[in-house]
Amino acid sequence: MRLTKFTDLALRSVMRLAVLREGDDPPATREVAEVVGVPYTHAAKAITRLQHLGVVEARRGRGGGLTLTDLGRRASVGWLVRELEGDGEVVACEGESPCPLRGACRLRGALRDAQEAFYAALDPLTVADLVASPTGPVLIGLSDRPSV
């Protein structure tokens, strides 16, 4: 199973927000994009999706920025990945050129089961688990670097 770049970026953004220390100013989307090493426009799309899921809160203006919500802190990584990846199947049996085996194929079901097993392996993990040492300190170090 391979995650989309969008899901990868969204997860990295959530991880960055999870290591904010008390007293830190909430970062703007541009700052998160710099820390996770992606273009601002890509980060903005991911942050918007995370807002819609209730995982991130964004406040505009002076004193604003991005923060992880309570849901974002306690959410299962499996749930988050399912939401970000959508309902798509691993293989496309329908569409413009439908597979001639689609009516009697066992591969589609096996791949669906494997996909669910992949997600199920992520279900016990939370964002807090993702930013436990050694990851969290590395993310904090990236955040502490002066901007260029």
Short mmCIF file of N, CA, C and O in Angstrom, two decimals:
data_model
loop_
_atom_site.label_atom_id
_atom_site.label_comp_id
_atom_site.label_asym_id
_atom_site.label_seq_id
_atom_site.Cartn_x
_atom_site.Cartn_y
_atom_site.Cartn_z
N MET A 1 0.86 -1.17 0.00
CA MET A 1 0.00 0.00 0.00
C MET A 1 0.90 1.22 0.00
O MET A 1 1.90 1.27 0.70
N ARG A 2 0.52 2.20 -0.77
CA ARG A 2 1.30 3.43 -0.84
C ARG A 2 0.35 4.60 -0.61
O ARG A 2 -0.70 4.69 -1.24
N LEU A 3 0.76 5.51 0.28
CA LEU A 3 -0.05 6.68 0.56
C LEU A 3 0.18 7.73 -0.52
O LEU A 3 1.26 7.82 -1.09
N THR A 4 -0.84 8.55 -0.74
CA THR A 4 -0.68 9.67 -1.67
C THR A 4 0.25 10.70 -1.03
O THR A 4 0.42 10.75 0.19
N LYS A 5 0.85 11.54 -1.87
CA LYS A 5 1.69 12.61 -1.35
C LYS A 5 0.89 13.55 -0.47
O LYS A 5 1.40 14.11 0.50
N PHE A 6 -0.38 13.74 -0.81
CA PHE A 6 -1.27 14.60 -0.03
C PHE A 6 -1.40 14.09 1.41
O PHE A 6 -1.29 14.85 2.37
N THR A 7 -1.65 12.79 1.55
CA THR A 7 -1.78 12.19 2.88
C THR A 7 -0.47 12.30 3.65
O THR A 7 -0.46 12.64 4.84
N ASP A 8 0.63 12.03 2.99
CA ASP A 8 1.95 12.15 3.62
C ASP A 8 2.16 13.57 4.14
O ASP A 8 2.57 13.78 5.29
N LEU A 9 1.87 14.55 3.31
CA LEU A 9 2.03 15.95 3.70
C LEU A 9 1.11 16.31 4.86
O LEU A 9 1.52 16.97 5.82
N ALA A 10 -0.13 15.86 4.82
CA ALA A 10 -1.07 16.16 5.90
C ALA A 10 -0.59 15.54 7.21
O ALA A 10 -0.65 16.18 8.27
N LEU A 11 -0.10 14.32 7.17
CA LEU A 11 0.41 13.66 8.38
C LEU A 11 1.62 14.40 8.93
O LEU A 11 1.74 14.61 10.14
N ARG A 12 2.54 14.80 8.06
CA ARG A 12 3.71 15.55 8.52
C ARG A 12 3.30 16.89 9.12
O ARG A 12 3.88 17.34 10.12
N SER A 13 2.29 17.52 8.56
CA SER A 13 1.81 18.80 9.10
C SER A 13 1.21 18.61 10.49
O SER A 13 1.47 19.40 11.40
N VAL A 14 0.41 17.56 10.65
CA VAL A 14 -0.18 17.26 11.96
C VAL A 14 0.94 16.96 12.97
O VAL A 14 0.88 17.42 14.12
N MET A 15 1.93 16.23 12.56
CA MET A 15 3.04 15.91 13.46
C MET A 15 3.77 17.18 13.88
O MET A 15 4.13 17.33 15.05
N ARG A 16 3.95 18.10 12.95
CA ARG A 16 4.61 19.37 13.30
C ARG A 16 3.80 20.11 14.35
O ARG A 16 4.34 20.64 15.32
N LEU A 17 2.49 20.17 14.17
CA LEU A 17 1.64 20.88 15.12
C LEU A 17 1.58 20.17 16.47
O LEU A 17 1.40 20.80 17.51
N ALA A 18 1.78 18.86 16.48
CA ALA A 18 1.71 18.09 17.71
C ALA A 18 2.88 18.37 18.65
O ALA A 18 2.79 18.09 19.84
N VAL A 19 3.96 18.93 18.14
CA VAL A 19 5.13 19.18 18.99
C VAL A 19 5.23 20.63 19.46
O VAL A 19 6.23 21.03 20.03
N LEU A 20 4.18 21.41 19.22
CA LEU A 20 4.19 22.78 19.74
C LEU A 20 4.32 22.73 21.25
O LEU A 20 3.62 21.96 21.92
N ARG A 21 5.20 23.54 21.78
CA ARG A 21 5.39 23.59 23.22
C ARG A 21 4.55 24.72 23.80
O ARG A 21 4.22 25.68 23.10
N GLU A 22 4.20 24.57 25.06
CA GLU A 22 3.42 25.62 25.73
C GLU A 22 4.19 26.93 25.63
O GLU A 22 5.39 26.99 25.87
N GLY A 23 3.48 27.95 25.22
CA GLY A 23 4.10 29.27 25.07
C GLY A 23 4.59 29.55 23.65
O GLY A 23 4.90 30.69 23.33
N ASP A 24 4.69 28.51 22.82
CA ASP A 24 5.07 28.73 21.42
C ASP A 24 3.94 29.46 20.70
O ASP A 24 2.76 29.20 20.97
N ASP A 25 4.31 30.35 19.80
CA ASP A 25 3.30 30.97 18.95
C ASP A 25 2.84 29.93 17.93
O ASP A 25 3.68 29.24 17.33
N PRO A 26 1.54 29.81 17.73
CA PRO A 26 1.07 28.86 16.71
C PRO A 26 1.63 29.26 15.34
O PRO A 26 1.59 30.44 14.98
N PRO A 27 2.15 28.31 14.60
CA PRO A 27 2.73 28.64 13.29
C PRO A 27 1.65 28.93 12.25
O PRO A 27 0.53 28.43 12.34
N ALA A 28 2.02 29.71 11.27
CA ALA A 28 1.17 29.93 10.10
C ALA A 28 1.40 28.77 9.13
O ALA A 28 2.38 28.03 9.24
N THR A 29 0.51 28.63 8.17
CA THR A 29 0.63 27.56 7.18
C THR A 29 1.97 27.65 6.46
O THR A 29 2.62 26.63 6.21
N ARG A 30 2.42 28.84 6.16
CA ARG A 30 3.71 29.02 5.47
C ARG A 30 4.86 28.44 6.29
O ARG A 30 5.77 27.80 5.75
N GLU A 31 4.82 28.65 7.60
CA GLU A 31 5.87 28.10 8.47
C GLU A 31 5.84 26.58 8.50
O GLU A 31 6.90 25.94 8.46
N VAL A 32 4.65 26.02 8.56
CA VAL A 32 4.53 24.56 8.54
C VAL A 32 5.08 24.02 7.22
O VAL A 32 5.82 23.04 7.21
N ALA A 33 4.74 24.67 6.12
CA ALA A 33 5.23 24.25 4.81
C ALA A 33 6.76 24.25 4.77
O ALA A 33 7.38 23.32 4.25
N GLU A 34 7.37 25.28 5.33
CA GLU A 34 8.83 25.37 5.35
C GLU A 34 9.44 24.23 6.17
O GLU A 34 10.40 23.60 5.75
N VAL A 35 8.86 23.98 7.36
CA VAL A 35 9.41 22.94 8.23
C VAL A 35 9.29 21.56 7.61
O VAL A 35 10.22 20.76 7.69
N VAL A 36 8.16 21.27 6.98
CA VAL A 36 7.99 19.93 6.39
C VAL A 36 8.52 19.84 4.97
O VAL A 36 8.49 18.78 4.36
N GLY A 37 9.01 20.95 4.44
CA GLY A 37 9.70 20.94 3.15
C GLY A 37 8.82 20.77 1.93
O GLY A 37 9.14 19.99 1.03
N VAL A 38 7.70 21.50 1.90
CA VAL A 38 6.80 21.42 0.75
C VAL A 38 6.38 22.81 0.33
O VAL A 38 6.48 23.76 1.11
N PRO A 39 5.88 22.96 -0.90
CA PRO A 39 5.38 24.25 -1.34
C PRO A 39 4.18 24.71 -0.49
O PRO A 39 3.36 23.88 -0.06
N TYR A 40 4.08 26.00 -0.29
CA TYR A 40 3.00 26.58 0.50
C TYR A 40 1.62 26.16 -0.01
O TYR A 40 0.74 25.81 0.79
N THR A 41 1.43 26.19 -1.32
CA THR A 41 0.10 25.87 -1.86
C THR A 41 -0.32 24.44 -1.52
O THR A 41 -1.49 24.19 -1.24
N HIS A 42 0.63 23.51 -1.52
CA HIS A 42 0.31 22.12 -1.17
C HIS A 42 -0.06 22.04 0.31
O HIS A 42 -1.03 21.36 0.68
N ALA A 43 0.73 22.72 1.14
CA ALA A 43 0.45 22.70 2.58
C ALA A 43 -0.91 23.33 2.86
O ALA A 43 -1.67 22.83 3.70
N ALA A 44 -1.24 24.41 2.17
CA ALA A 44 -2.52 25.08 2.40
C ALA A 44 -3.69 24.15 2.10
O ALA A 44 -4.68 24.12 2.84
N LYS A 45 -3.59 23.36 1.04
CA LYS A 45 -4.66 22.42 0.70
C LYS A 45 -4.79 21.34 1.77
O LYS A 45 -5.90 20.97 2.16
N ALA A 46 -3.66 20.84 2.25
CA ALA A 46 -3.70 19.81 3.29
C ALA A 46 -4.26 20.37 4.59
O ALA A 46 -5.09 19.72 5.24
N ILE A 47 -3.85 21.57 4.96
CA ILE A 47 -4.34 22.19 6.19
C ILE A 47 -5.85 22.42 6.09
O ILE A 47 -6.59 22.18 7.05
N THR A 48 -6.32 22.85 4.93
CA THR A 48 -7.76 23.05 4.74
C THR A 48 -8.52 21.74 4.95
O THR A 48 -9.55 21.71 5.62
N ARG A 49 -8.01 20.66 4.40
CA ARG A 49 -8.66 19.36 4.58
C ARG A 49 -8.64 18.94 6.04
O ARG A 49 -9.64 18.44 6.56
N LEU A 50 -7.53 19.18 6.73
CA LEU A 50 -7.43 18.84 8.14
C LEU A 50 -8.40 19.68 8.98
O LEU A 50 -8.96 19.18 9.97
N GLN A 51 -8.62 20.91 8.59
CA GLN A 51 -9.62 21.76 9.25
C GLN A 51 -11.02 21.16 9.09
O GLN A 51 -11.78 21.08 10.05
N HIS A 52 -11.34 20.75 7.87
CA HIS A 52 -12.66 20.16 7.60
C HIS A 52 -12.88 18.89 8.41
O HIS A 52 -14.01 18.58 8.78
N LEU A 53 -11.81 18.16 8.68
CA LEU A 53 -11.91 16.94 9.49
C LEU A 53 -11.99 17.26 10.98
O LEU A 53 -12.25 16.36 11.78
N GLY A 54 -11.74 18.50 11.35
CA GLY A 54 -11.76 18.88 12.76
C GLY A 54 -10.48 18.59 13.50
O GLY A 54 -10.44 18.60 14.73
N VAL A 55 -9.41 18.33 12.77
CA VAL A 55 -8.12 17.96 13.36
C VAL A 55 -7.27 19.20 13.65
O VAL A 55 -6.49 19.22 14.61
N VAL A 56 -7.42 20.21 12.83
CA VAL A 56 -6.63 21.45 12.96
C VAL A 56 -7.58 22.63 13.06
O VAL A 56 -8.61 22.67 12.38
N GLU A 57 -7.20 23.58 13.89
CA GLU A 57 -7.92 24.84 13.99
C GLU A 57 -7.00 25.94 13.47
O GLU A 57 -5.81 25.98 13.81
N ALA A 58 -7.56 26.80 12.64
CA ALA A 58 -6.78 27.92 12.08
C ALA A 58 -7.45 29.23 12.49
O ALA A 58 -8.65 29.40 12.31
N ARG A 59 -6.64 30.11 13.03
CA ARG A 59 -7.13 31.44 13.38
C ARG A 59 -6.34 32.45 12.57
O ARG A 59 -5.12 32.37 12.48
N ARG A 60 -7.06 33.41 12.01
CA ARG A 60 -6.44 34.45 11.19
C ARG A 60 -6.04 35.64 12.04
O ARG A 60 -6.53 35.83 13.14
N GLY A 61 -5.16 36.44 11.46
CA GLY A 61 -4.82 37.72 12.06
C GLY A 61 -3.80 37.63 13.16
O GLY A 61 -3.17 36.60 13.40
N ARG A 62 -3.63 38.75 13.82
CA ARG A 62 -2.65 38.88 14.90
C ARG A 62 -2.97 37.86 16.00
O ARG A 62 -4.10 37.73 16.46
N GLY A 63 -1.97 37.12 16.41
CA GLY A 63 -2.18 36.10 17.42
C GLY A 63 -2.79 34.83 16.87
O GLY A 63 -3.13 33.91 17.62
N GLY A 64 -2.96 34.76 15.56
CA GLY A 64 -3.55 33.58 14.94
C GLY A 64 -2.50 32.52 14.65
O GLY A 64 -1.36 32.60 15.08
N GLY A 65 -2.90 31.55 13.91
CA GLY A 65 -2.01 30.46 13.52
C GLY A 65 -2.74 29.14 13.58
O GLY A 65 -3.97 29.09 13.72
N LEU A 66 -1.99 28.09 13.48
CA LEU A 66 -2.55 26.74 13.43
C LEU A 66 -2.31 26.01 14.73
O LEU A 66 -1.21 26.07 15.29
N THR A 67 -3.34 25.33 15.20
CA THR A 67 -3.20 24.48 16.38
C THR A 67 -3.90 23.15 16.13
O THR A 67 -4.85 23.08 15.35
N LEU A 68 -3.42 22.15 16.79
CA LEU A 68 -4.04 20.83 16.73
C LEU A 68 -5.21 20.82 17.71
O LEU A 68 -5.08 21.30 18.84
N THR A 69 -6.35 20.32 17.31
CA THR A 69 -7.51 20.24 18.19
C THR A 69 -7.37 19.02 19.11
O THR A 69 -6.49 18.18 18.91
N ASP A 70 -8.28 18.91 20.06
CA ASP A 70 -8.29 17.72 20.92
C ASP A 70 -8.50 16.47 20.08
O ASP A 70 -7.85 15.45 20.30
N LEU A 71 -9.40 16.56 19.09
CA LEU A 71 -9.62 15.43 18.19
C LEU A 71 -8.31 15.07 17.48
O LEU A 71 -7.95 13.90 17.37
N GLY A 72 -7.59 16.09 17.02
CA GLY A 72 -6.33 15.85 16.33
C GLY A 72 -5.30 15.15 17.21
O GLY A 72 -4.53 14.32 16.73
N ARG A 73 -5.30 15.45 18.48
CA ARG A 73 -4.34 14.83 19.41
C ARG A 73 -4.68 13.38 19.70
O ARG A 73 -3.79 12.55 19.88
N ARG A 74 -5.97 13.07 19.78
CA ARG A 74 -6.35 11.72 20.18
C ARG A 74 -6.80 10.83 19.03
O ARG A 74 -7.08 9.64 19.22
N ALA A 75 -6.88 11.38 17.83
CA ALA A 75 -7.37 10.61 16.68
C ALA A 75 -6.44 9.45 16.35
O ALA A 75 -5.22 9.56 16.45
N SER A 76 -7.05 8.39 15.91
CA SER A 76 -6.30 7.24 15.42
C SER A 76 -5.65 7.60 14.08
O SER A 76 -6.29 8.22 13.22
N VAL A 77 -4.42 7.19 13.92
CA VAL A 77 -3.74 7.42 12.65
C VAL A 77 -4.45 6.65 11.53
O VAL A 77 -4.57 7.15 10.41
N GLY A 78 -4.97 5.48 11.84
CA GLY A 78 -5.72 4.71 10.86
C GLY A 78 -6.94 5.47 10.37
O GLY A 78 -7.21 5.54 9.17
N TRP A 79 -7.69 6.08 11.31
CA TRP A 79 -8.86 6.88 10.93
C TRP A 79 -8.43 8.06 10.06
O TRP A 79 -9.05 8.32 9.02
N LEU A 80 -7.39 8.73 10.48
CA LEU A 80 -6.93 9.91 9.74
C LEU A 80 -6.50 9.53 8.31
O LEU A 80 -6.88 10.20 7.35
N VAL A 81 -5.77 8.45 8.17
CA VAL A 81 -5.32 8.02 6.84
C VAL A 81 -6.53 7.61 5.98
O VAL A 81 -6.60 7.96 4.81
N ARG A 82 -7.49 6.90 6.57
CA ARG A 82 -8.70 6.54 5.81
C ARG A 82 -9.41 7.79 5.29
O ARG A 82 -9.84 7.84 4.14
N GLU A 83 -9.54 8.79 6.16
CA GLU A 83 -10.22 10.03 5.78
C GLU A 83 -9.46 10.77 4.68
O GLU A 83 -10.06 11.34 3.77
N LEU A 84 -8.16 10.80 4.78
CA LEU A 84 -7.34 11.53 3.80
C LEU A 84 -7.24 10.80 2.47
O LEU A 84 -7.23 11.42 1.41
N GLU A 85 -7.19 9.48 2.54
CA GLU A 85 -7.05 8.68 1.32
C GLU A 85 -8.38 8.52 0.58
O GLU A 85 -8.40 8.31 -0.62
N GLY A 86 -9.48 8.56 1.30
CA GLY A 86 -10.78 8.39 0.66
C GLY A 86 -11.15 6.92 0.53
O GLY A 86 -10.48 6.04 1.04
N ASP A 87 -12.24 6.69 -0.17
CA ASP A 87 -12.81 5.35 -0.29
C ASP A 87 -12.28 4.55 -1.47
O ASP A 87 -12.79 3.47 -1.75
N GLY A 88 -11.30 5.05 -2.16
CA GLY A 88 -10.81 4.38 -3.36
C GLY A 88 -10.23 3.01 -3.09
O GLY A 88 -9.72 2.72 -2.01
N GLU A 89 -10.36 2.17 -4.06
CA GLU A 89 -9.80 0.83 -3.97
C GLU A 89 -8.38 0.81 -4.52
O GLU A 89 -7.97 1.71 -5.25
N VAL A 90 -7.64 -0.23 -4.19
CA VAL A 90 -6.26 -0.35 -4.63
C VAL A 90 -6.18 -0.51 -6.14
O VAL A 90 -5.28 0.02 -6.77
N VAL A 91 -7.13 -1.22 -6.71
CA VAL A 91 -7.16 -1.41 -8.16
C VAL A 91 -8.46 -0.82 -8.73
O VAL A 91 -9.48 -0.79 -8.06
N ALA A 92 -8.38 -0.38 -9.96
CA ALA A 92 -9.55 0.18 -10.64
C ALA A 92 -10.10 -0.88 -11.59
O ALA A 92 -9.55 -1.09 -12.67
N CYS A 93 -11.17 -1.52 -11.18
CA CYS A 93 -11.76 -2.58 -12.00
C CYS A 93 -12.80 -2.05 -12.97
O CYS A 93 -13.13 -2.71 -13.95
N GLU A 94 -13.34 -0.89 -12.66
CA GLU A 94 -14.36 -0.28 -13.51
C GLU A 94 -13.70 0.85 -14.29
O GLU A 94 -12.50 0.95 -14.34
N GLY A 95 -14.49 1.69 -14.88
CA GLY A 95 -13.94 2.86 -15.56
C GLY A 95 -14.00 2.76 -17.06
O GLY A 95 -14.79 2.01 -17.64
N GLU A 96 -13.11 3.52 -17.70
CA GLU A 96 -13.10 3.61 -19.16
C GLU A 96 -12.89 2.26 -19.83
O GLU A 96 -13.55 1.91 -20.80
N SER A 97 -11.93 1.51 -19.32
CA SER A 97 -11.66 0.17 -19.84
C SER A 97 -11.85 -0.84 -18.71
O SER A 97 -10.88 -1.24 -18.07
N PRO A 98 -13.09 -1.25 -18.44
CA PRO A 98 -13.32 -2.16 -17.32
C PRO A 98 -12.56 -3.48 -17.51
O PRO A 98 -12.40 -3.96 -18.63
N CYS A 99 -12.11 -4.01 -16.40
CA CYS A 99 -11.39 -5.29 -16.43
C CYS A 99 -12.36 -6.41 -16.81
O CYS A 99 -13.45 -6.51 -16.24
N PRO A 100 -11.97 -7.26 -17.74
CA PRO A 100 -12.87 -8.34 -18.15
C PRO A 100 -13.06 -9.39 -17.05
O PRO A 100 -13.99 -10.18 -17.11
N LEU A 101 -12.21 -9.38 -16.02
CA LEU A 101 -12.33 -10.35 -14.93
C LEU A 101 -13.20 -9.87 -13.77
O LEU A 101 -13.42 -10.60 -12.83
N ARG A 102 -13.66 -8.63 -13.85
CA ARG A 102 -14.30 -8.00 -12.68
C ARG A 102 -15.48 -8.80 -12.11
O ARG A 102 -15.73 -8.73 -10.92
N GLY A 103 -16.18 -9.56 -12.90
CA GLY A 103 -17.31 -10.33 -12.40
C GLY A 103 -16.90 -11.59 -11.64
O GLY A 103 -17.68 -12.11 -10.85
N ALA A 104 -15.70 -12.09 -11.87
CA ALA A 104 -15.29 -13.35 -11.25
C ALA A 104 -13.89 -13.26 -10.65
O ALA A 104 -13.25 -14.28 -10.44
N CYS A 105 -13.44 -12.08 -10.34
CA CYS A 105 -12.06 -11.90 -9.87
C CYS A 105 -11.96 -11.98 -8.35
O CYS A 105 -12.75 -11.38 -7.63
N ARG A 106 -10.97 -12.71 -7.87
CA ARG A 106 -10.72 -12.81 -6.44
C ARG A 106 -9.66 -11.82 -6.00
O ARG A 106 -9.52 -11.56 -4.80
N LEU A 107 -8.94 -11.24 -6.93
CA LEU A 107 -7.87 -10.30 -6.60
C LEU A 107 -8.42 -9.04 -5.93
O LEU A 107 -7.88 -8.57 -4.93
N ARG A 108 -9.51 -8.52 -6.46
CA ARG A 108 -10.09 -7.28 -5.93
C ARG A 108 -10.42 -7.41 -4.43
O ARG A 108 -10.09 -6.55 -3.62
N GLY A 109 -11.06 -8.51 -4.06
CA GLY A 109 -11.40 -8.75 -2.65
C GLY A 109 -10.16 -8.92 -1.78
O GLY A 109 -10.10 -8.41 -0.66
N ALA A 110 -9.17 -9.64 -2.31
CA ALA A 110 -7.94 -9.84 -1.54
C ALA A 110 -7.21 -8.52 -1.32
O ALA A 110 -6.70 -8.26 -0.22
N LEU A 111 -7.19 -7.67 -2.34
CA LEU A 111 -6.55 -6.37 -2.19
C LEU A 111 -7.33 -5.46 -1.24
O LEU A 111 -6.74 -4.69 -0.47
N ARG A 112 -8.64 -5.54 -1.26
CA ARG A 112 -9.47 -4.76 -0.32
C ARG A 112 -9.18 -5.20 1.11
O ARG A 112 -9.04 -4.38 2.01
N ASP A 113 -9.05 -6.52 1.32
CA ASP A 113 -8.72 -7.04 2.66
C ASP A 113 -7.33 -6.58 3.10
O ASP A 113 -7.13 -6.22 4.26
N ALA A 114 -6.39 -6.59 2.17
CA ALA A 114 -5.03 -6.14 2.49
C ALA A 114 -5.02 -4.65 2.83
O ALA A 114 -4.32 -4.22 3.76
N GLN A 115 -5.80 -3.87 2.10
CA GLN A 115 -5.89 -2.44 2.37
C GLN A 115 -6.46 -2.20 3.77
O GLN A 115 -5.95 -1.38 4.53
N GLU A 116 -7.49 -2.93 4.12
CA GLU A 116 -8.08 -2.78 5.45
C GLU A 116 -7.11 -3.23 6.53
O GLU A 116 -7.04 -2.62 7.61
N ALA A 117 -6.33 -4.26 6.28
CA ALA A 117 -5.32 -4.70 7.25
C ALA A 117 -4.25 -3.62 7.44
O ALA A 117 -3.78 -3.40 8.56
N PHE A 118 -3.90 -2.94 6.37
CA PHE A 118 -2.95 -1.83 6.44
C PHE A 118 -3.48 -0.74 7.36
O PHE A 118 -2.81 -0.28 8.27
N TYR A 119 -4.72 -0.33 7.13
CA TYR A 119 -5.35 0.69 7.98
C TYR A 119 -5.48 0.21 9.42
O TYR A 119 -5.25 0.97 10.36
N ALA A 120 -5.87 -1.05 9.59
CA ALA A 120 -6.06 -1.60 10.93
C ALA A 120 -4.75 -1.58 11.72
O ALA A 120 -4.76 -1.39 12.94
N ALA A 121 -3.63 -1.76 11.04
CA ALA A 121 -2.33 -1.71 11.71
C ALA A 121 -2.04 -0.30 12.23
O ALA A 121 -1.29 -0.13 13.19
N LEU A 122 -2.64 0.72 11.60
CA LEU A 122 -2.45 2.10 12.03
C LEU A 122 -3.46 2.54 13.08
O LEU A 122 -3.27 3.56 13.74
N ASP A 123 -4.56 1.80 13.23
CA ASP A 123 -5.62 2.18 14.15
C ASP A 123 -5.16 2.40 15.60
O ASP A 123 -5.61 3.34 16.24
N PRO A 124 -4.28 1.57 16.15
CA PRO A 124 -3.90 1.77 17.55
C PRO A 124 -3.00 3.00 17.77
O PRO A 124 -2.84 3.46 18.90
N LEU A 125 -2.42 3.53 16.71
CA LEU A 125 -1.49 4.66 16.84
C LEU A 125 -2.24 5.98 16.88
O LEU A 125 -3.23 6.16 16.17
N THR A 126 -1.73 6.91 17.68
CA THR A 126 -2.25 8.27 17.70
C THR A 126 -1.15 9.20 17.21
O THR A 126 0.01 8.79 17.06
N VAL A 127 -1.50 10.45 17.02
CA VAL A 127 -0.50 11.44 16.61
C VAL A 127 0.59 11.54 17.67
O VAL A 127 1.78 11.66 17.36
N ALA A 128 0.21 11.44 18.94
CA ALA A 128 1.21 11.47 20.02
C ALA A 128 2.23 10.35 19.85
O ALA A 128 3.43 10.56 20.10
N ASP A 129 1.78 9.18 19.42
CA ASP A 129 2.70 8.07 19.18
C ASP A 129 3.68 8.41 18.06
O ASP A 129 4.86 8.06 18.13
N LEU A 130 3.19 9.11 17.05
CA LEU A 130 4.04 9.45 15.90
C LEU A 130 5.14 10.43 16.26
O LEU A 130 6.19 10.45 15.62
N VAL A 131 4.89 11.27 17.27
CA VAL A 131 5.89 12.30 17.60
C VAL A 131 6.68 11.95 18.85
O VAL A 131 7.42 12.79 19.37
N ALA A 132 6.56 10.72 19.32
CA ALA A 132 7.40 10.28 20.44
C ALA A 132 8.85 10.27 19.97
O ALA A 132 9.14 10.26 18.77
N SER A 133 9.76 10.26 20.91
CA SER A 133 11.19 10.25 20.59
C SER A 133 11.50 9.04 19.70
O SER A 133 10.93 7.97 19.92
N PRO A 134 12.30 9.20 18.70
CA PRO A 134 13.17 10.33 18.38
C PRO A 134 12.55 11.37 17.44
O PRO A 134 13.16 12.38 17.15
N THR A 135 11.33 11.13 16.96
CA THR A 135 10.74 12.02 15.95
C THR A 135 10.45 13.41 16.48
O THR A 135 10.77 14.42 15.85
N GLY A 136 9.80 13.50 17.64
CA GLY A 136 9.43 14.79 18.21
C GLY A 136 10.59 15.76 18.36
O GLY A 136 10.51 16.90 17.89
N PRO A 137 11.68 15.32 18.98
CA PRO A 137 12.82 16.23 19.11
C PRO A 137 13.38 16.70 17.76
O PRO A 137 13.82 17.84 17.64
N VAL A 138 13.35 15.85 16.76
CA VAL A 138 13.81 16.26 15.43
C VAL A 138 12.88 17.33 14.87
O VAL A 138 13.33 18.36 14.33
N LEU A 139 11.57 17.14 15.01
CA LEU A 139 10.62 18.15 14.54
C LEU A 139 10.80 19.48 15.28
O LEU A 139 10.74 20.54 14.67
N ILE A 140 11.04 19.41 16.57
CA ILE A 140 11.27 20.64 17.34
C ILE A 140 12.53 21.34 16.84
O ILE A 140 12.56 22.54 16.67
N GLY A 141 13.56 20.55 16.56
CA GLY A 141 14.81 21.12 16.04
C GLY A 141 14.62 21.79 14.69
O GLY A 141 15.18 22.85 14.42
N LEU A 142 13.80 21.20 13.83
CA LEU A 142 13.52 21.80 12.55
C LEU A 142 12.77 23.12 12.73
O LEU A 142 13.00 24.09 12.00
N SER A 143 11.86 23.16 13.70
CA SER A 143 11.07 24.35 13.95
C SER A 143 11.91 25.48 14.53
O SER A 143 11.60 26.65 14.35
N ASP A 144 12.97 25.11 15.24
CA ASP A 144 13.81 26.12 15.90
C ASP A 144 14.85 26.74 14.98
O ASP A 144 15.51 27.69 15.35
N ARG A 145 15.00 26.18 13.78
CA ARG A 145 15.98 26.73 12.85
C ARG A 145 15.54 28.09 12.39
O ARG A 145 14.35 28.31 12.13
N PRO A 146 16.48 29.02 12.26
CA PRO A 146 16.09 30.34 11.73
C PRO A 146 15.65 30.25 10.27
O PRO A 146 16.20 29.44 9.52
N SER A 147 14.64 31.03 9.92
CA SER A 147 14.16 31.07 8.52
C SER A 147 15.19 31.75 7.65
O SER A 147 15.86 32.67 8.07
N VAL A 148 15.27 31.31 6.40
CA VAL A 148 16.21 31.90 5.46
C VAL A 148 15.46 32.80 4.50
O VAL A 148 14.37 32.62 4.14
#
